[in-house]
mmCIF file of C-alpha atoms and ligand atoms in Angstrom:
data_model
loop_
_atom_site.group_PDB
_atom_site.id
_atom_site.type_symbol
_atom_site.label_atom_id
_atom_site.label_comp_id
_atom_site.label_asym_id
_atom_site.label_seq_id
_atom_site.Cartn_x
_atom_site.Cartn_y
_atom_site.Cartn_z
ATOM 1 C CA MET A 1 77.338 98.873 99.658
ATOM 2 C CA LEU A 2 79.009 101.267 96.741
ATOM 3 C CA SER A 3 82.590 101.001 96.076
ATOM 4 C CA VAL A 4 83.230 103.345 99.103
ATOM 5 C CA LYS A 5 84.078 103.287 102.778
ATOM 6 C CA LEU A 6 81.494 101.418 103.958
ATOM 7 C CA LEU A 7 79.941 100.694 107.140
ATOM 8 C CA SER A 8 78.635 97.134 108.272
ATOM 9 C CA ARG A 9 75.191 97.540 109.780
ATOM 10 C CA THR A 10 74.639 93.910 110.586
ATOM 11 C CA ALA A 11 78.169 93.458 111.357
ATOM 12 C CA PHE A 12 80.149 90.991 113.437
ATOM 13 C CA LEU A 13 80.635 88.752 110.028
ATOM 14 C CA GLY A 14 83.660 87.281 111.707
ATOM 15 C CA LEU A 15 85.500 85.478 108.688
ATOM 16 C CA TYR A 16 89.196 86.206 109.701
ATOM 17 C CA ALA A 17 89.790 83.771 112.459
ATOM 18 C CA GLY A 18 93.705 84.043 111.853
ATOM 19 C CA LEU A 19 93.987 87.563 113.108
ATOM 20 C CA LEU A 20 93.787 86.649 116.770
ATOM 21 C CA GLY A 21 95.170 88.883 119.470
ATOM 22 C CA LEU A 22 98.535 91.277 119.586
ATOM 23 C CA ILE A 23 97.155 94.474 120.511
ATOM 24 C CA SER A 24 99.274 97.553 120.367
ATOM 25 C CA GLY A 25 99.420 101.094 120.687
ATOM 26 C CA PRO A 26 100.467 103.268 123.620
ATOM 27 C CA ALA A 27 97.665 104.916 125.595
ATOM 28 C CA THR A 28 96.983 108.712 124.789
ATOM 29 C CA ALA A 29 96.894 111.300 127.333
ATOM 30 C CA GLN A 30 93.133 112.303 127.968
ATOM 31 C CA THR A 31 93.208 116.165 127.807
ATOM 32 C CA ALA A 32 90.316 116.746 125.286
ATOM 33 C CA PRO A 33 86.999 116.222 126.589
ATOM 34 C CA PHE A 34 86.567 113.325 124.161
ATOM 35 C CA THR A 35 89.429 111.041 122.662
ATOM 36 C CA VAL A 36 89.334 108.566 120.295
ATOM 37 C CA GLU A 37 91.755 106.116 121.096
ATOM 38 C CA VAL A 38 93.314 103.883 118.212
ATOM 39 C CA ARG A 39 94.375 100.303 119.351
ATOM 40 C CA PHE A 40 95.985 98.044 116.429
ATOM 41 C CA VAL A 41 94.922 94.343 116.427
ATOM 42 C CA GLY A 42 96.929 91.791 114.327
ATOM 43 C CA LYS A 43 99.323 92.927 111.795
ATOM 44 C CA ALA A 44 100.004 96.530 112.360
ATOM 45 C CA PRO A 45 100.082 99.058 109.303
ATOM 46 C CA ASN A 46 103.510 100.700 108.879
ATOM 47 C CA ALA A 47 104.705 103.554 110.977
ATOM 48 C CA ALA A 48 103.697 106.190 108.884
ATOM 49 C CA GLN A 49 100.305 104.803 108.360
ATOM 50 C CA GLN A 50 99.816 104.419 111.918
ATOM 51 C CA ALA A 51 100.796 108.064 112.446
ATOM 52 C CA THR A 52 98.288 108.926 109.838
ATOM 53 C CA ILE A 53 95.648 106.765 111.576
ATOM 54 C CA ARG A 54 96.130 108.356 115.063
ATOM 55 C CA ALA A 55 95.922 111.838 113.493
ATOM 56 C CA ALA A 56 92.658 111.297 111.917
ATOM 57 C CA ALA A 57 91.176 109.920 115.068
ATOM 58 C CA ALA A 58 92.532 112.864 116.685
ATOM 59 C CA ARG A 59 90.679 115.072 114.325
ATOM 60 C CA VAL A 60 87.546 113.278 114.813
ATOM 61 C CA SER A 61 88.044 113.728 118.676
ATOM 62 C CA LYS A 62 88.029 117.327 118.367
ATOM 63 C CA LEU A 63 84.559 117.149 116.776
ATOM 64 C CA ILE A 64 83.075 115.901 120.256
ATOM 65 C CA ALA A 65 82.658 118.199 123.122
ATOM 66 C CA SER A 66 80.839 115.868 125.579
ATOM 67 C CA PRO A 67 82.954 113.746 128.012
ATOM 68 C CA PHE A 68 83.025 109.826 127.677
ATOM 69 C CA GLY A 69 80.815 107.943 130.156
ATOM 70 C CA PRO A 70 83.119 105.529 131.938
ATOM 71 C CA VAL A 71 81.616 101.992 132.019
ATOM 72 C CA THR A 72 82.446 98.748 133.260
ATOM 73 C CA LEU A 73 81.660 95.786 130.563
ATOM 74 C CA PRO A 74 80.623 92.700 132.339
ATOM 75 C CA GLY A 75 82.818 89.655 132.736
ATOM 76 C CA ASP A 76 80.738 87.719 130.325
ATOM 77 C CA ALA A 77 81.359 90.553 127.750
ATOM 78 C CA GLU A 78 81.706 88.889 124.088
ATOM 79 C CA ALA A 79 84.293 90.028 121.507
ATOM 80 C CA CYS A 80 82.760 92.619 118.713
ATOM 81 C CA ASP A 81 83.847 90.459 116.122
ATOM 82 C CA LYS A 82 85.671 87.443 115.583
ATOM 83 C CA GLY A 83 89.636 87.940 115.660
ATOM 84 C CA LEU A 84 88.951 91.156 118.041
ATOM 85 C CA PRO A 85 89.993 90.933 121.754
ATOM 86 C CA THR A 86 87.121 90.644 124.310
ATOM 87 C CA VAL A 87 86.812 93.871 126.415
ATOM 88 C CA ARG A 88 85.998 93.476 129.749
ATOM 89 C CA GLY A 89 86.193 95.766 132.717
ATOM 90 C CA ARG A 90 86.411 99.329 132.888
ATOM 91 C CA VAL A 91 86.736 101.483 129.988
ATOM 92 C CA ASP A 92 87.373 104.878 130.525
ATOM 93 C CA ARG A 93 87.491 106.364 127.076
ATOM 94 C CA PHE A 94 86.079 105.740 123.384
ATOM 95 C CA PHE A 95 88.584 103.619 121.420
ATOM 96 C CA VAL A 96 88.648 101.853 118.081
ATOM 97 C CA PHE A 97 90.312 98.553 117.302
ATOM 98 C CA VAL A 98 92.061 98.881 113.989
ATOM 99 C CA ARG A 99 92.868 95.804 112.007
ATOM 100 C CA VAL A 100 93.980 95.467 108.449
ATOM 101 C CA LEU A 101 92.243 92.591 106.593
ATOM 102 C CA PRO A 102 91.304 91.518 103.134
ATOM 103 C CA LEU A 103 87.947 92.975 102.153
ATOM 104 C CA ASP A 104 85.954 93.225 98.932
ATOM 105 C CA GLU A 105 88.290 94.826 96.296
ATOM 106 C CA ASP A 106 85.863 97.458 96.170
ATOM 107 C CA LEU A 107 85.957 98.749 99.462
ATOM 108 C CA TYR A 108 88.674 101.014 101.293
ATOM 109 C CA ALA A 109 87.311 99.646 104.706
ATOM 110 C CA GLU A 110 84.354 99.164 107.031
ATOM 111 C CA ALA A 111 83.518 100.120 110.349
ATOM 112 C CA TRP A 112 80.956 99.576 113.146
ATOM 113 C CA PRO A 113 80.263 100.416 116.605
ATOM 114 C CA CYS A 114 80.523 97.497 119.424
ATOM 115 C CA ASP A 115 78.902 97.700 122.703
ATOM 116 C CA LEU A 116 76.656 100.733 123.346
ATOM 117 C CA HIS A 117 76.164 102.482 126.824
ATOM 118 C CA ASP A 118 72.840 101.794 128.661
ATOM 119 C CA GLY A 119 70.958 104.792 128.667
ATOM 120 C CA SER A 120 72.416 106.973 126.134
ATOM 121 C CA TYR A 121 72.938 104.201 123.378
ATOM 122 C CA LEU A 122 76.381 105.541 122.539
ATOM 123 C CA PRO A 123 79.346 103.192 121.690
ATOM 124 C CA VAL A 124 81.627 102.244 124.287
ATOM 125 C CA TYR A 125 84.257 101.523 121.149
ATOM 126 C CA GLY A 126 84.112 100.438 117.751
ATOM 127 C CA ALA A 127 86.276 98.353 115.162
ATOM 128 C CA VAL A 128 87.486 99.687 111.809
ATOM 129 C CA SER A 129 88.839 97.310 109.262
ATOM 130 C CA LEU A 130 91.100 98.545 106.534
ATOM 131 C CA ASN A 131 91.308 96.304 103.266
ATOM 132 C CA SER A 132 94.803 95.001 102.979
ATOM 133 C CA ARG A 133 94.192 94.822 99.145
ATOM 134 C CA VAL A 134 93.990 98.629 98.921
ATOM 135 C CA LEU A 135 95.756 99.934 101.931
ATOM 136 C CA GLY A 136 99.132 100.186 100.121
ATOM 137 C CA ASP A 137 97.837 102.025 97.453
ATOM 138 C CA LEU A 138 95.980 104.959 99.680
ATOM 139 C CA SER A 139 98.020 108.270 100.139
ATOM 140 C CA ALA A 140 98.258 109.546 103.534
ATOM 141 C CA THR A 141 95.455 112.156 102.517
ATOM 142 C CA ASP A 142 93.084 109.168 101.444
ATOM 143 C CA LEU A 143 93.983 107.174 104.550
ATOM 144 C CA THR A 144 93.257 110.171 106.749
ATOM 145 C CA ASP A 145 89.805 110.810 104.832
ATOM 146 C CA THR A 146 88.972 107.115 104.825
ATOM 147 C CA MET A 147 90.022 106.911 108.604
ATOM 148 C CA ILE A 148 87.803 109.986 109.548
ATOM 149 C CA HIS A 149 85.004 108.552 107.822
ATOM 150 C CA GLU A 150 85.285 104.965 109.430
ATOM 151 C CA THR A 151 85.870 106.473 113.080
ATOM 152 C CA LEU A 152 82.507 108.427 112.407
ATOM 153 C CA HIS A 153 80.515 105.205 111.663
ATOM 154 C CA ALA A 154 82.530 103.629 114.745
ATOM 155 C CA LEU A 155 80.872 106.603 116.551
ATOM 156 C CA GLY A 156 77.561 105.719 115.637
ATOM 157 C CA VAL A 157 77.044 107.877 112.363
ATOM 158 C CA GLY A 158 75.322 106.035 109.728
ATOM 159 C CA THR A 159 75.687 102.916 111.842
ATOM 160 C CA LEU A 160 72.875 103.620 114.847
ATOM 161 C CA TRP A 161 70.485 105.238 112.909
ATOM 162 C CA GLU A 162 67.965 102.283 112.821
ATOM 163 C CA ALA A 163 66.457 100.753 115.710
ATOM 164 C CA ASP A 164 67.253 97.392 115.377
ATOM 165 C CA ALA A 165 71.039 98.663 115.691
ATOM 166 C CA ARG A 166 70.117 100.199 118.954
ATOM 167 C CA VAL A 167 70.463 97.638 121.608
ATOM 168 C CA SER A 168 72.471 98.545 124.847
ATOM 169 C CA LEU A 169 74.920 96.331 126.870
ATOM 170 C CA SER A 170 72.309 95.105 128.863
ATOM 171 C CA GLY A 171 69.934 94.399 126.096
ATOM 172 C CA GLU A 172 67.575 97.427 126.033
ATOM 173 C CA SER A 173 66.434 99.040 122.861
ATOM 174 C CA ASP A 174 65.262 102.711 122.709
ATOM 175 C CA GLU A 175 63.348 101.556 119.234
ATOM 176 C CA ARG A 176 64.628 104.931 118.016
ATOM 177 C CA SER A 177 65.088 105.456 114.271
ATOM 178 C CA LEU A 178 66.618 108.184 112.448
ATOM 179 C CA VAL A 179 65.672 107.025 109.153
ATOM 180 C CA THR A 180 62.685 106.825 106.920
ATOM 181 C CA LYS A 181 61.947 105.090 104.015
ATOM 182 C CA SER A 182 59.555 106.523 101.113
ATOM 183 C CA ALA A 183 59.077 105.571 97.695
ATOM 184 C CA GLY A 184 61.855 103.232 97.749
ATOM 185 C CA GLN A 185 64.426 106.037 99.153
ATOM 186 C CA PHE A 186 65.905 106.520 102.293
ATOM 187 C CA TYR A 187 65.732 109.798 104.308
ATOM 188 C CA TYR A 188 67.511 110.926 107.572
ATOM 189 C CA THR A 189 65.250 112.452 109.919
ATOM 190 C CA GLY A 190 67.000 113.533 113.136
ATOM 191 C CA ALA A 191 66.336 117.077 114.011
ATOM 192 C CA ARG A 192 69.708 118.505 114.334
ATOM 193 C CA GLY A 193 70.798 116.938 111.028
ATOM 194 C CA VAL A 194 67.918 118.111 109.185
ATOM 195 C CA ALA A 195 68.124 121.669 110.699
ATOM 196 C CA ALA A 196 71.840 121.743 109.787
ATOM 197 C CA TYR A 197 70.884 120.520 106.055
ATOM 198 C CA ARG A 198 68.510 123.301 105.942
ATOM 199 C CA ALA A 199 70.774 125.776 107.109
ATOM 200 C CA LEU A 200 73.129 124.988 104.499
ATOM 201 C CA GLY A 201 70.222 125.404 101.824
ATOM 202 C CA GLY A 202 68.976 121.923 101.620
ATOM 203 C CA ARG A 203 65.250 121.437 100.952
ATOM 204 C CA GLY A 204 62.566 119.631 102.963
ATOM 205 C CA ASP A 205 62.211 118.156 106.516
ATOM 206 C CA ARG A 206 64.652 115.153 105.886
ATOM 207 C CA VAL A 207 67.864 114.592 104.470
ATOM 208 C CA PRO A 208 68.396 111.983 101.300
ATOM 209 C CA LEU A 209 70.252 109.131 102.127
ATOM 210 C CA ASP A 210 72.208 106.454 100.047
ATOM 211 C CA ALA A 211 70.929 103.241 99.139
ATOM 212 C CA ASP A 212 72.425 101.486 102.260
ATOM 213 C CA ALA A 213 70.631 104.088 104.669
ATOM 214 C CA GLY A 214 74.225 104.885 106.312
ATOM 215 C CA HIS A 215 75.596 107.556 104.196
ATOM 216 C CA TRP A 216 74.368 111.046 102.935
ATOM 217 C CA ALA A 217 73.000 110.431 99.319
ATOM 218 C CA GLY A 218 75.980 111.416 97.294
ATOM 219 C CA SER A 219 73.688 113.488 94.691
ATOM 220 C CA ALA A 220 72.509 115.508 97.640
ATOM 221 C CA VAL A 221 75.934 116.405 99.315
ATOM 222 C CA CYS A 222 78.753 115.336 96.777
ATOM 223 C CA SER A 223 81.915 115.050 98.654
ATOM 224 C CA GLU A 224 80.862 115.694 102.272
ATOM 225 C CA ILE A 225 82.909 112.976 104.552
ATOM 226 C CA LEU A 226 79.904 110.704 104.684
ATOM 227 C CA SER A 227 78.602 111.004 101.368
ATOM 228 C CA GLY A 228 77.657 107.671 99.834
ATOM 229 C CA ASP A 229 79.969 108.997 97.009
ATOM 230 C CA ALA A 230 82.793 109.732 99.106
ATOM 231 C CA GLY A 231 85.008 107.279 97.186
ATOM 232 C CA ASN A 232 85.193 109.400 94.134
ATOM 233 C CA TYR A 233 86.393 112.152 95.802
ATOM 234 C CA THR A 234 90.251 111.190 96.532
ATOM 235 C CA GLY A 235 93.180 112.987 96.749
ATOM 236 C CA ARG A 236 91.673 115.352 99.264
ATOM 237 C CA VAL A 237 90.255 114.982 102.826
ATOM 238 C CA ASN A 238 86.599 115.835 102.743
ATOM 239 C CA PRO A 239 84.659 117.859 104.489
ATOM 240 C CA VAL A 240 83.125 117.125 107.800
ATOM 241 C CA SER A 241 80.155 119.408 107.237
ATOM 242 C CA PRO A 242 77.739 120.682 110.017
ATOM 243 C CA LEU A 243 75.404 118.050 108.507
ATOM 244 C CA THR A 244 77.502 115.503 110.062
ATOM 245 C CA LEU A 245 77.906 117.254 113.132
ATOM 246 C CA GLY A 246 74.295 117.492 113.361
ATOM 247 C CA ALA A 247 73.982 113.677 112.971
ATOM 248 C CA LEU A 248 76.623 113.428 115.799
ATOM 249 C CA GLU A 249 74.359 115.650 118.007
ATOM 250 C CA ASP A 250 71.065 113.538 117.014
ATOM 251 C CA LEU A 251 73.184 110.576 118.340
ATOM 252 C CA GLY A 252 73.471 112.680 121.648
ATOM 253 C CA TYR A 253 77.298 113.846 121.205
ATOM 254 C CA ARG A 254 77.758 117.555 122.193
ATOM 255 C CA VAL A 255 79.910 118.990 119.291
ATOM 256 C CA ASN A 256 82.284 121.462 118.588
ATOM 257 C CA ARG A 257 80.593 123.597 115.847
ATOM 258 C CA ALA A 258 83.703 125.571 115.357
ATOM 259 C CA ALA A 259 85.433 122.180 114.186
ATOM 260 C CA ALA A 260 83.319 121.788 111.071
ATOM 261 C CA SER A 261 85.050 121.905 107.706
ATOM 262 C CA PRO A 262 84.083 124.793 105.354
ATOM 263 C CA TYR A 263 81.197 123.398 103.222
ATOM 264 C CA THR A 264 78.499 124.064 100.906
ATOM 265 C CA LEU A 265 75.647 122.222 99.532
ATOM 266 C CA PRO A 266 76.248 121.201 95.511
ATOM 267 C CA LEU A 267 74.042 123.455 93.590
ATOM 268 C CA ARG A 268 72.258 120.775 91.743
ATOM 269 C CA GLY A 269 72.027 118.817 94.946
ATOM 270 C CA TYR A 270 69.286 116.535 95.423
ATOM 271 C CA GLY A 271 66.320 118.346 97.167
ATOM 272 C CA VAL A 272 68.128 121.911 96.499
ATOM 273 C CA LYS A 273 67.349 122.562 92.970
ATOM 274 C CA SER A 274 65.677 120.615 90.569
ATOM 275 C CA ALA A 275 68.053 121.162 87.559
ATOM 276 C CA PRO A 276 68.624 117.852 85.950
ATOM 277 C CA VAL A 277 72.129 116.434 86.090
ATOM 278 C CA PRO A 278 73.092 115.512 82.450
ATOM 279 C CA ALA A 279 73.354 111.733 82.016
ATOM 280 C CA LYS A 280 76.818 110.481 80.819
ATOM 281 C CA SER A 281 76.099 107.955 78.161
ATOM 282 C CA THR A 282 79.359 106.393 79.272
ATOM 283 C CA SER A 283 78.427 105.795 82.768
ATOM 284 C CA PRO A 284 75.396 103.203 82.594
ATOM 285 C CA ALA A 285 73.380 103.872 85.619
ATOM 286 C CA ARG A 286 74.264 100.594 87.674
ATOM 287 C CA ARG A 287 77.938 100.912 87.200
ATOM 288 C CA PRO A 288 79.829 101.682 90.407
ATOM 289 C CA THR A 289 81.703 104.874 89.970
ATOM 290 C CA SER A 290 84.408 104.334 92.323
ATOM 291 C CA TYR A 291 86.964 101.578 92.464
ATOM 292 C CA ALA A 292 89.200 100.570 94.955
ATOM 293 C CA ASN A 293 92.298 99.687 92.621
ATOM 294 C CA CYS A 294 92.567 98.377 89.003
ATOM 295 C CA ALA A 295 91.484 94.726 89.638
ATOM 296 C CA ALA A 296 88.079 96.191 90.558
ATOM 297 C CA VAL A 297 87.827 98.547 87.450
ATOM 298 C CA ARG A 298 88.828 95.448 85.409
ATOM 299 C CA ALA A 299 86.338 93.123 87.012
ATOM 300 C CA ALA A 300 83.811 95.764 86.350
ATOM 301 C CA GLY A 301 84.812 95.814 82.771
ATOM 302 C CA ALA A 302 85.431 99.331 82.864
ATOM 303 C CA ALA A 303 89.174 99.320 81.870
ATOM 304 C CA PRO A 304 90.815 101.442 80.875
ATOM 305 C CA LEU A 305 89.347 104.660 82.568
ATOM 306 C CA ARG A 306 89.872 107.969 81.092
ATOM 307 C CA ARG A 307 90.496 111.138 82.877
ATOM 308 C CA GLY A 308 87.295 112.658 83.507
ATOM 309 C CA ASP A 309 85.572 109.037 83.599
ATOM 310 C CA PRO A 310 83.664 108.311 86.878
ATOM 311 C CA GLY A 311 86.038 106.652 88.955
ATOM 312 C CA TYR A 312 89.231 107.710 87.189
ATOM 313 C CA ARG A 313 92.009 108.499 89.635
ATOM 314 C CA ALA A 314 95.438 109.911 88.942
ATOM 315 C CA ASP A 315 96.862 107.296 91.231
ATOM 316 C CA MET A 316 95.575 104.408 88.980
ATOM 317 C CA ASP A 317 97.308 106.258 86.088
ATOM 318 C CA GLY A 318 100.838 105.539 86.715
ATOM 319 C CA ASP A 319 102.223 107.013 83.506
ATOM 320 C CA GLY A 320 100.113 109.949 83.923
ATOM 321 C CA ASP A 321 98.671 109.634 80.145
ATOM 322 C CA GLY A 322 95.061 110.118 81.146
ATOM 323 C CA LEU A 323 94.572 106.606 81.132
ATOM 324 C CA ALA A 324 94.151 104.460 84.289
ATOM 325 C CA CYS A 325 94.317 100.739 84.478
ATOM 326 C CA GLU A 326 95.535 100.310 80.921
HETATM 327 ZN ZN1 ZN B 1 80.758 104.398 105.179
#
């Protein structure tokens, strides 16, 4: 959904048979309570990108204070997605497979959790796909932001909120849902996330979600790391707020509250104040307001973008004249 870093809740749409095998990446020492190990599969990103990706995974590792429960995956385990290696045997730490694949042009990346532990329904490992069409255009900062966002999806934030996704290794489901829908709008209902939202000044007993039910509503949280509008806020690493830490807690992780980023809800945030957001005549309601690259801008009939227009980014404006994708 949106033109953002997206999750794939139904997942496993294996379309990329060509990318078999070839795992790389050294093991990381397990010193923190929880680590997110990165395992590159297929054609690896360049060395600088790999370092950025690992650093982002390490940033996410620091959010979690509970240890990973070692688990043995059964001999008949299946690959998480076509093109990913099958994982069998003992797994001692959480990891993500990271691939570079051609995705839709308006996506930066997508991610999802793979097998879930019995009992806790926490992921054993996850998969992150970075879009080969745009990876080269991402600054280190934007790649960091994207990778933090996707790693959180791989850990279950936004991806394990609905009951039908919560099926563990042995086929059990806890039927738990952290999402409700009313009047066409999705809301998050997990107690810790809602409490964090209220502590930040949000109103109500639930947190408005984006239309894909896997991100905070952009109108409510603006640039938060898991905002549905996160793709609009580039050139910065967006804050991992107490709201997202609360969502990790609702999934069953213990968290390091001190690792949250400074964050305040936007004053006009949905559910916070009712002041109307002025409509922009140049921005039809349905137009995506973030674009992966100029091809996406042109495909949407939005080129050229002027500085200040939704979706304008300096990196699309090579000559810096305030007109992107001329
Ligand atoms: Zn996302």
